[in-house]
Short mmCIF file of N, CA, C and O in Angstrom, two decimals:
data_model
loop_
_atom_site.label_atom_id
_atom_site.label_comp_id
_atom_site.label_asym_id
_atom_site.label_seq_id
_atom_site.Cartn_x
_atom_site.Cartn_y
_atom_site.Cartn_z
N MET Q 309 45.36 -25.91 -9.29
CA MET Q 309 46.48 -26.74 -9.69
C MET Q 309 47.61 -26.67 -8.66
O MET Q 309 48.25 -27.68 -8.41
N THR Q 310 47.82 -25.51 -8.10
CA THR Q 310 48.93 -25.39 -7.16
C THR Q 310 48.61 -26.03 -5.81
O THR Q 310 49.50 -26.57 -5.16
N GLU Q 311 47.36 -25.99 -5.38
CA GLU Q 311 47.00 -26.58 -4.09
C GLU Q 311 47.26 -28.09 -4.05
O GLU Q 311 47.68 -28.63 -3.04
N HIS Q 312 47.04 -28.76 -5.17
CA HIS Q 312 47.22 -30.22 -5.23
C HIS Q 312 48.29 -30.60 -6.26
O HIS Q 312 48.17 -31.60 -6.95
N ALA Q 313 49.34 -29.79 -6.31
CA ALA Q 313 50.39 -29.97 -7.32
C ALA Q 313 51.25 -31.21 -7.10
O ALA Q 313 51.93 -31.65 -8.01
N ARG Q 314 51.18 -31.78 -5.92
CA ARG Q 314 52.02 -32.95 -5.63
C ARG Q 314 51.21 -34.07 -4.99
O ARG Q 314 51.56 -34.59 -3.96
N THR Q 315 50.13 -34.45 -5.64
CA THR Q 315 49.33 -35.56 -5.12
C THR Q 315 50.01 -36.88 -5.49
O THR Q 315 50.82 -36.93 -6.41
N PRO Q 316 49.68 -37.97 -4.80
CA PRO Q 316 50.34 -39.24 -5.08
C PRO Q 316 50.08 -39.79 -6.48
O PRO Q 316 50.91 -40.49 -7.03
N SER Q 317 48.94 -39.47 -7.06
CA SER Q 317 48.60 -40.06 -8.37
C SER Q 317 48.85 -39.15 -9.56
O SER Q 317 48.85 -39.61 -10.69
N LEU Q 318 49.04 -37.85 -9.32
CA LEU Q 318 49.32 -36.93 -10.41
C LEU Q 318 49.95 -35.67 -9.83
O LEU Q 318 49.40 -35.07 -8.91
N SER Q 319 51.07 -35.28 -10.41
CA SER Q 319 51.76 -34.09 -9.92
C SER Q 319 51.97 -33.11 -11.07
O SER Q 319 51.87 -33.47 -12.24
N LEU Q 320 52.26 -31.89 -10.72
CA LEU Q 320 52.49 -30.86 -11.73
C LEU Q 320 53.66 -31.24 -12.65
O LEU Q 320 53.55 -31.08 -13.86
N PRO Q 321 54.78 -31.76 -12.12
CA PRO Q 321 55.83 -32.20 -13.05
C PRO Q 321 55.36 -33.28 -14.03
O PRO Q 321 55.75 -33.27 -15.20
N GLN Q 322 54.51 -34.21 -13.57
CA GLN Q 322 53.98 -35.22 -14.49
C GLN Q 322 53.10 -34.57 -15.55
O GLN Q 322 53.16 -34.96 -16.73
N LEU Q 323 52.27 -33.62 -15.16
CA LEU Q 323 51.42 -32.93 -16.13
C LEU Q 323 52.27 -32.22 -17.18
O LEU Q 323 51.94 -32.24 -18.37
N ARG Q 324 53.34 -31.61 -16.75
CA ARG Q 324 54.24 -30.94 -17.72
C ARG Q 324 54.86 -31.96 -18.68
O ARG Q 324 54.98 -31.70 -19.88
N LEU Q 325 55.25 -33.12 -18.15
CA LEU Q 325 55.79 -34.18 -19.00
C LEU Q 325 54.74 -34.65 -20.01
O LEU Q 325 55.03 -34.77 -21.21
N PHE Q 326 53.52 -34.90 -19.54
CA PHE Q 326 52.47 -35.35 -20.45
C PHE Q 326 52.22 -34.32 -21.55
O PHE Q 326 52.00 -34.68 -22.70
N ARG Q 327 52.24 -33.05 -21.18
CA ARG Q 327 52.03 -32.00 -22.19
C ARG Q 327 53.15 -32.03 -23.22
O ARG Q 327 52.91 -31.94 -24.42
N ARG Q 328 54.39 -32.18 -22.76
CA ARG Q 328 55.52 -32.23 -23.71
C ARG Q 328 55.39 -33.43 -24.65
O ARG Q 328 55.72 -33.35 -25.83
N LEU Q 329 54.91 -34.57 -24.12
CA LEU Q 329 54.77 -35.77 -24.95
C LEU Q 329 53.58 -35.71 -25.90
O LEU Q 329 53.62 -36.27 -26.99
N ALA Q 330 52.50 -35.04 -25.49
CA ALA Q 330 51.26 -35.06 -26.27
C ALA Q 330 51.10 -33.89 -27.23
O ALA Q 330 50.37 -34.00 -28.21
N VAL Q 331 51.75 -32.78 -26.94
CA VAL Q 331 51.53 -31.58 -27.73
C VAL Q 331 52.74 -31.32 -28.62
O VAL Q 331 53.85 -31.11 -28.11
N PRO Q 332 52.54 -31.33 -29.92
CA PRO Q 332 53.66 -31.08 -30.82
C PRO Q 332 54.26 -29.69 -30.58
O PRO Q 332 53.54 -28.74 -30.25
N PRO Q 333 55.58 -29.56 -30.73
CA PRO Q 333 56.21 -28.26 -30.54
C PRO Q 333 55.55 -27.19 -31.41
O PRO Q 333 55.18 -27.44 -32.56
N GLY Q 334 55.35 -26.02 -30.83
CA GLY Q 334 54.74 -24.92 -31.56
C GLY Q 334 53.22 -24.94 -31.57
O GLY Q 334 52.60 -24.06 -32.16
N THR Q 335 52.63 -25.94 -30.95
CA THR Q 335 51.17 -26.05 -30.89
C THR Q 335 50.67 -25.50 -29.57
O THR Q 335 51.25 -25.76 -28.52
N ASP Q 336 49.58 -24.76 -29.62
CA ASP Q 336 48.95 -24.27 -28.41
C ASP Q 336 48.23 -25.44 -27.75
O ASP Q 336 47.33 -26.03 -28.35
N PRO Q 337 48.61 -25.83 -26.52
CA PRO Q 337 47.98 -27.00 -25.91
C PRO Q 337 46.47 -26.84 -25.70
O PRO Q 337 45.75 -27.83 -25.61
N ARG Q 338 45.99 -25.61 -25.66
CA ARG Q 338 44.54 -25.41 -25.50
C ARG Q 338 43.76 -25.95 -26.69
O ARG Q 338 42.60 -26.30 -26.56
N GLN Q 339 44.40 -26.06 -27.85
CA GLN Q 339 43.72 -26.60 -29.03
C GLN Q 339 43.36 -28.07 -28.86
O GLN Q 339 42.50 -28.58 -29.56
N LEU Q 340 44.00 -28.76 -27.94
CA LEU Q 340 43.76 -30.19 -27.73
C LEU Q 340 42.81 -30.46 -26.56
O LEU Q 340 42.52 -31.61 -26.27
N SER Q 341 42.34 -29.42 -25.92
CA SER Q 341 41.50 -29.58 -24.74
C SER Q 341 40.06 -29.20 -25.03
O SER Q 341 39.79 -28.11 -25.51
N PRO Q 342 39.11 -30.08 -24.68
CA PRO Q 342 37.71 -29.72 -24.87
C PRO Q 342 37.29 -28.53 -24.00
O PRO Q 342 36.36 -27.81 -24.34
N LEU Q 343 38.02 -28.28 -22.92
CA LEU Q 343 37.73 -27.13 -22.07
C LEU Q 343 37.83 -25.82 -22.85
O LEU Q 343 37.08 -24.88 -22.59
N HIS Q 344 38.70 -25.79 -23.83
CA HIS Q 344 38.94 -24.56 -24.58
C HIS Q 344 38.31 -24.55 -25.96
O HIS Q 344 38.62 -23.69 -26.79
N ALA Q 345 37.40 -25.48 -26.23
CA ALA Q 345 36.72 -25.51 -27.53
C ALA Q 345 35.90 -24.23 -27.71
O ALA Q 345 35.37 -23.67 -26.74
N ASP Q 346 35.82 -23.77 -28.94
CA ASP Q 346 35.05 -22.55 -29.23
C ASP Q 346 33.56 -22.73 -28.96
O ASP Q 346 32.91 -21.84 -28.47
N ASP Q 347 33.04 -23.89 -29.32
CA ASP Q 347 31.58 -24.09 -29.23
C ASP Q 347 31.29 -25.44 -28.57
O ASP Q 347 31.69 -26.49 -29.07
N LEU Q 348 30.61 -25.41 -27.45
CA LEU Q 348 30.24 -26.64 -26.75
C LEU Q 348 28.75 -26.91 -26.83
O LEU Q 348 28.23 -27.75 -26.10
N SER Q 349 28.07 -26.21 -27.72
CA SER Q 349 26.63 -26.44 -27.86
C SER Q 349 26.36 -27.69 -28.69
O SER Q 349 27.20 -28.13 -29.46
N GLY Q 350 25.17 -28.26 -28.51
CA GLY Q 350 24.76 -29.41 -29.30
C GLY Q 350 25.37 -30.73 -28.87
O GLY Q 350 25.21 -31.73 -29.55
N LEU Q 351 26.05 -30.75 -27.76
CA LEU Q 351 26.66 -31.99 -27.28
C LEU Q 351 25.65 -32.81 -26.48
O LEU Q 351 24.67 -32.27 -25.97
N PRO Q 352 25.87 -34.11 -26.37
CA PRO Q 352 24.95 -34.94 -25.58
C PRO Q 352 25.10 -34.60 -24.09
O PRO Q 352 26.08 -33.97 -23.68
N PRO Q 353 24.16 -35.05 -23.29
CA PRO Q 353 24.26 -34.81 -21.84
C PRO Q 353 25.61 -35.29 -21.30
O PRO Q 353 26.18 -36.27 -21.79
N ALA Q 354 26.09 -34.57 -20.29
CA ALA Q 354 27.42 -34.87 -19.75
C ALA Q 354 27.37 -35.03 -18.24
O ALA Q 354 26.66 -34.30 -17.54
N LEU Q 355 28.15 -35.98 -17.76
CA LEU Q 355 28.41 -36.14 -16.35
C LEU Q 355 29.89 -35.84 -16.17
O LEU Q 355 30.74 -36.51 -16.76
N VAL Q 356 30.21 -34.82 -15.40
CA VAL Q 356 31.60 -34.45 -15.15
C VAL Q 356 31.93 -34.85 -13.72
O VAL Q 356 31.34 -34.33 -12.77
N VAL Q 357 32.84 -35.81 -13.58
CA VAL Q 357 33.22 -36.34 -12.28
C VAL Q 357 34.55 -35.71 -11.87
O VAL Q 357 35.54 -35.81 -12.59
N VAL Q 358 34.54 -35.05 -10.71
CA VAL Q 358 35.73 -34.32 -10.26
C VAL Q 358 36.18 -34.83 -8.90
O VAL Q 358 35.44 -34.73 -7.92
N PRO Q 359 37.40 -35.38 -8.83
CA PRO Q 359 37.97 -35.67 -7.53
C PRO Q 359 38.55 -34.37 -6.96
O PRO Q 359 39.25 -33.65 -7.67
N THR Q 360 38.25 -34.06 -5.72
CA THR Q 360 38.61 -32.73 -5.20
C THR Q 360 40.10 -32.56 -4.91
O THR Q 360 40.58 -31.43 -4.88
N HIS Q 361 40.85 -33.65 -4.70
CA HIS Q 361 42.29 -33.54 -4.45
C HIS Q 361 43.07 -33.89 -5.72
O HIS Q 361 43.92 -34.78 -5.73
N ASP Q 362 42.76 -33.20 -6.76
CA ASP Q 362 43.33 -33.45 -8.09
C ASP Q 362 43.80 -32.11 -8.64
O ASP Q 362 43.07 -31.12 -8.58
N PRO Q 363 45.01 -32.04 -9.18
CA PRO Q 363 45.46 -30.77 -9.76
C PRO Q 363 44.58 -30.30 -10.91
O PRO Q 363 44.60 -29.12 -11.26
N LEU Q 364 43.79 -31.19 -11.49
CA LEU Q 364 42.92 -30.81 -12.60
C LEU Q 364 41.47 -30.57 -12.19
O LEU Q 364 40.60 -30.37 -13.04
N ALA Q 365 41.20 -30.55 -10.89
CA ALA Q 365 39.82 -30.38 -10.41
C ALA Q 365 39.17 -29.11 -10.94
O ALA Q 365 38.02 -29.13 -11.39
N ASP Q 366 39.89 -28.01 -10.90
CA ASP Q 366 39.31 -26.75 -11.39
C ASP Q 366 39.01 -26.81 -12.88
O ASP Q 366 38.05 -26.20 -13.35
N HIS Q 367 39.78 -27.57 -13.63
CA HIS Q 367 39.51 -27.73 -15.07
C HIS Q 367 38.17 -28.44 -15.26
O HIS Q 367 37.39 -28.06 -16.13
N GLY Q 368 37.93 -29.47 -14.48
CA GLY Q 368 36.65 -30.18 -14.58
C GLY Q 368 35.48 -29.28 -14.24
O GLY Q 368 34.45 -29.29 -14.91
N ARG Q 369 35.64 -28.49 -13.18
CA ARG Q 369 34.57 -27.56 -12.79
C ARG Q 369 34.30 -26.54 -13.89
O ARG Q 369 33.15 -26.26 -14.23
N ARG Q 370 35.36 -25.97 -14.44
CA ARG Q 370 35.19 -24.98 -15.51
C ARG Q 370 34.56 -25.60 -16.76
O ARG Q 370 33.74 -24.97 -17.42
N TYR Q 371 34.96 -26.82 -17.07
CA TYR Q 371 34.38 -27.51 -18.23
C TYR Q 371 32.88 -27.71 -18.02
O TYR Q 371 32.08 -27.44 -18.92
N ALA Q 372 32.48 -28.14 -16.84
CA ALA Q 372 31.05 -28.32 -16.55
C ALA Q 372 30.32 -26.99 -16.66
O ALA Q 372 29.21 -26.94 -17.21
N GLU Q 373 30.91 -25.92 -16.17
CA GLU Q 373 30.29 -24.59 -16.28
C GLU Q 373 30.12 -24.19 -17.75
O GLU Q 373 29.07 -23.67 -18.13
N ARG Q 374 31.14 -24.43 -18.56
CA ARG Q 374 31.05 -24.07 -19.98
C ARG Q 374 30.01 -24.91 -20.71
O ARG Q 374 29.28 -24.39 -21.56
N LEU Q 375 29.95 -26.20 -20.41
CA LEU Q 375 28.92 -27.05 -21.02
C LEU Q 375 27.54 -26.54 -20.66
O LEU Q 375 26.67 -26.40 -21.53
N ASP Q 376 27.33 -26.25 -19.40
CA ASP Q 376 26.04 -25.76 -18.93
C ASP Q 376 25.69 -24.44 -19.61
O ASP Q 376 24.56 -24.25 -20.07
N ALA Q 377 26.64 -23.54 -19.70
CA ALA Q 377 26.41 -22.24 -20.34
C ALA Q 377 26.07 -22.39 -21.83
O ALA Q 377 25.34 -21.58 -22.39
N ALA Q 378 26.57 -23.46 -22.45
CA ALA Q 378 26.29 -23.72 -23.86
C ALA Q 378 24.95 -24.42 -24.07
O ALA Q 378 24.56 -24.71 -25.20
N GLY Q 379 24.27 -24.73 -22.97
CA GLY Q 379 22.97 -25.39 -23.09
C GLY Q 379 23.04 -26.90 -23.08
O GLY Q 379 22.03 -27.58 -23.32
N THR Q 380 24.19 -27.46 -22.82
CA THR Q 380 24.34 -28.90 -22.75
C THR Q 380 23.88 -29.38 -21.38
O THR Q 380 24.36 -28.87 -20.37
N PRO Q 381 22.96 -30.34 -21.32
CA PRO Q 381 22.56 -30.87 -20.01
C PRO Q 381 23.78 -31.45 -19.30
O PRO Q 381 24.43 -32.36 -19.81
N THR Q 382 24.12 -30.88 -18.16
CA THR Q 382 25.36 -31.21 -17.48
C THR Q 382 25.13 -31.46 -16.00
O THR Q 382 24.41 -30.71 -15.35
N ARG Q 383 25.75 -32.51 -15.50
CA ARG Q 383 25.74 -32.76 -14.06
C ARG Q 383 27.19 -32.85 -13.60
O ARG Q 383 27.98 -33.63 -14.14
N LEU Q 384 27.53 -32.05 -12.62
CA LEU Q 384 28.86 -32.05 -12.03
C LEU Q 384 28.78 -32.73 -10.67
O LEU Q 384 27.92 -32.38 -9.85
N THR Q 385 29.63 -33.70 -10.44
CA THR Q 385 29.71 -34.31 -9.13
C THR Q 385 31.15 -34.23 -8.65
O THR Q 385 32.09 -34.48 -9.43
N GLU Q 386 31.31 -33.85 -7.40
CA GLU Q 386 32.64 -33.75 -6.81
C GLU Q 386 32.75 -34.80 -5.72
O GLU Q 386 31.83 -34.98 -4.92
N HIS Q 387 33.87 -35.48 -5.69
CA HIS Q 387 34.12 -36.54 -4.73
C HIS Q 387 35.20 -36.06 -3.76
O HIS Q 387 36.39 -36.03 -4.10
N GLN Q 388 34.72 -35.65 -2.59
CA GLN Q 388 35.59 -35.07 -1.57
C GLN Q 388 36.72 -36.01 -1.17
O GLN Q 388 36.49 -37.18 -0.88
N GLY Q 389 37.93 -35.48 -1.19
CA GLY Q 389 39.11 -36.23 -0.76
C GLY Q 389 39.65 -37.20 -1.78
O GLY Q 389 40.69 -37.81 -1.54
N ALA Q 390 38.98 -37.35 -2.91
CA ALA Q 390 39.46 -38.30 -3.93
C ALA Q 390 40.60 -37.68 -4.72
O ALA Q 390 40.66 -36.47 -4.92
N ILE Q 391 41.49 -38.54 -5.20
CA ILE Q 391 42.65 -38.11 -5.98
C ILE Q 391 42.44 -38.48 -7.45
O ILE Q 391 41.54 -39.25 -7.80
N HIS Q 392 43.29 -37.94 -8.31
CA HIS Q 392 43.26 -38.25 -9.73
C HIS Q 392 43.35 -39.77 -9.91
O HIS Q 392 44.07 -40.44 -9.20
N ALA Q 393 42.61 -40.30 -10.82
CA ALA Q 393 42.59 -41.74 -11.15
C ALA Q 393 41.92 -42.58 -10.07
O ALA Q 393 42.05 -43.80 -10.07
N PHE Q 394 41.16 -41.94 -9.19
CA PHE Q 394 40.52 -42.69 -8.10
C PHE Q 394 39.56 -43.76 -8.60
O PHE Q 394 39.34 -44.77 -7.94
N LEU Q 395 38.98 -43.55 -9.78
CA LEU Q 395 38.03 -44.53 -10.31
C LEU Q 395 38.69 -45.89 -10.58
O LEU Q 395 38.02 -46.91 -10.60
N SER Q 396 39.99 -45.87 -10.80
CA SER Q 396 40.70 -47.12 -11.07
C SER Q 396 41.18 -47.82 -9.80
O SER Q 396 41.90 -48.81 -9.88
N MET Q 397 40.73 -47.30 -8.63
CA MET Q 397 41.21 -47.86 -7.37
C MET Q 397 40.06 -48.29 -6.44
O MET Q 397 40.06 -47.96 -5.26
N PRO Q 398 39.07 -49.03 -6.95
CA PRO Q 398 38.02 -49.48 -6.04
C PRO Q 398 38.64 -50.42 -5.00
O PRO Q 398 39.57 -51.15 -5.29
N GLY Q 399 38.13 -50.36 -3.80
CA GLY Q 399 38.70 -51.16 -2.73
C GLY Q 399 39.84 -50.47 -2.01
O GLY Q 399 40.19 -50.84 -0.91
N ILE Q 400 40.41 -49.47 -2.64
CA ILE Q 400 41.48 -48.69 -2.02
C ILE Q 400 40.99 -47.29 -1.69
O ILE Q 400 41.20 -46.78 -0.60
N VAL Q 401 40.32 -46.68 -2.66
CA VAL Q 401 39.77 -45.33 -2.48
C VAL Q 401 38.26 -45.48 -2.29
O VAL Q 401 37.57 -45.93 -3.21
N PRO Q 402 37.74 -45.12 -1.12
CA PRO Q 402 36.32 -45.37 -0.84
C PRO Q 402 35.35 -44.64 -1.77
O PRO Q 402 34.24 -45.11 -1.98
N GLN Q 403 35.76 -43.55 -2.37
CA GLN Q 403 34.88 -42.80 -3.25
C GLN Q 403 34.71 -43.47 -4.62
O GLN Q 403 33.81 -43.11 -5.39
N ALA Q 404 35.54 -44.44 -4.94
CA ALA Q 404 35.52 -45.05 -6.28
C ALA Q 404 34.22 -45.80 -6.56
O ALA Q 404 33.63 -45.65 -7.64
N GLU Q 405 33.75 -46.62 -5.64
CA GLU Q 405 32.55 -47.42 -5.89
C GLU Q 405 31.31 -46.56 -6.11
O GLU Q 405 30.58 -46.77 -7.08
N PRO Q 406 31.03 -45.56 -5.24
CA PRO Q 406 29.85 -44.72 -5.50
C PRO Q 406 29.98 -43.94 -6.81
O PRO Q 406 29.00 -43.77 -7.53
N ALA Q 407 31.18 -43.50 -7.14
CA ALA Q 407 31.36 -42.76 -8.39
C ALA Q 407 31.14 -43.67 -9.59
O ALA Q 407 30.48 -43.28 -10.57
N ARG Q 408 31.65 -44.88 -9.52
CA ARG Q 408 31.43 -45.84 -10.62
C ARG Q 408 29.95 -46.15 -10.78
O ARG Q 408 29.45 -46.24 -11.90
N ALA Q 409 29.25 -46.31 -9.68
CA ALA Q 409 27.81 -46.58 -9.73
C ALA Q 409 27.08 -45.40 -10.36
O ALA Q 409 26.16 -45.60 -11.18
N GLU Q 410 27.47 -44.20 -10.02
CA GLU Q 410 26.85 -43.01 -10.60
C GLU Q 410 27.09 -42.95 -12.11
O GLU Q 410 26.19 -42.64 -12.88
N ILE Q 411 28.31 -43.25 -12.52
CA ILE Q 411 28.63 -43.23 -13.96
C ILE Q 411 27.81 -44.28 -14.70
O ILE Q 411 27.24 -44.00 -15.76
N LEU Q 412 27.72 -45.48 -14.16
CA LEU Q 412 26.92 -46.54 -14.81
C LEU Q 412 25.45 -46.15 -14.90
O LEU Q 412 24.81 -46.35 -15.94
N ASP Q 413 24.91 -45.56 -13.84
CA ASP Q 413 23.52 -45.11 -13.86
C ASP Q 413 23.31 -44.02 -14.90
O ASP Q 413 22.34 -44.04 -15.66
N PHE Q 414 24.25 -43.08 -14.97
CA PHE Q 414 24.16 -42.01 -15.96
C PHE Q 414 24.19 -42.59 -17.38
O PHE Q 414 23.37 -42.21 -18.23
N LEU Q 415 25.09 -43.52 -17.62
CA LEU Q 415 25.18 -44.12 -18.96
C LEU Q 415 23.95 -44.94 -19.32
O LEU Q 415 23.46 -44.87 -20.44
N ARG Q 416 23.44 -45.72 -18.35
CA ARG Q 416 22.23 -46.50 -18.62
C ARG Q 416 21.07 -45.57 -19.02
O ARG Q 416 20.35 -45.85 -19.98
N THR Q 417 20.91 -44.49 -18.28
CA THR Q 417 19.84 -43.55 -18.56
C THR Q 417 20.06 -42.88 -19.92
O THR Q 417 19.14 -42.82 -20.74
N ALA Q 418 21.26 -42.39 -20.14
CA ALA Q 418 21.56 -41.67 -21.40
C ALA Q 418 21.42 -42.57 -22.62
O ALA Q 418 20.92 -42.16 -23.67
N LEU Q 419 21.85 -43.81 -22.50
CA LEU Q 419 21.82 -44.73 -23.64
C LEU Q 419 20.45 -45.36 -23.88
O LEU Q 419 20.21 -45.90 -24.95
N SER Q 420 19.57 -45.27 -22.90
CA SER Q 420 18.23 -45.83 -23.08
C SER Q 420 17.28 -44.83 -23.73
O SER Q 420 16.18 -45.19 -24.11
N GLU Q 421 17.71 -43.59 -23.84
CA GLU Q 421 16.84 -42.55 -24.44
C GLU Q 421 16.93 -42.54 -25.93
O GLU Q 421 17.82 -42.91 -26.57
#
């Protein structure tokens, strides 16, 4: 989080603001995050897409590790040099198109089973 705390698309101050807006006072924010769920077993297959220049990249990696440890079929893909919200910037961020194609392929396969 500290290495990419001031990226153009998401910064640590913005994350703090989002937490203040989304988490009721007195609530542990971990209760709202799937990363901190007690049990991740029995979930459908997961594709975890991580842009490497994102303050939340380590969260995505840890979530994929926890899913895998719980026996959930999990695929982690990291997109080098991509920033948070890169998927919404095709034509601007070169990693967006291959990531979108991977997501569509994953969904087609998962939904056809």
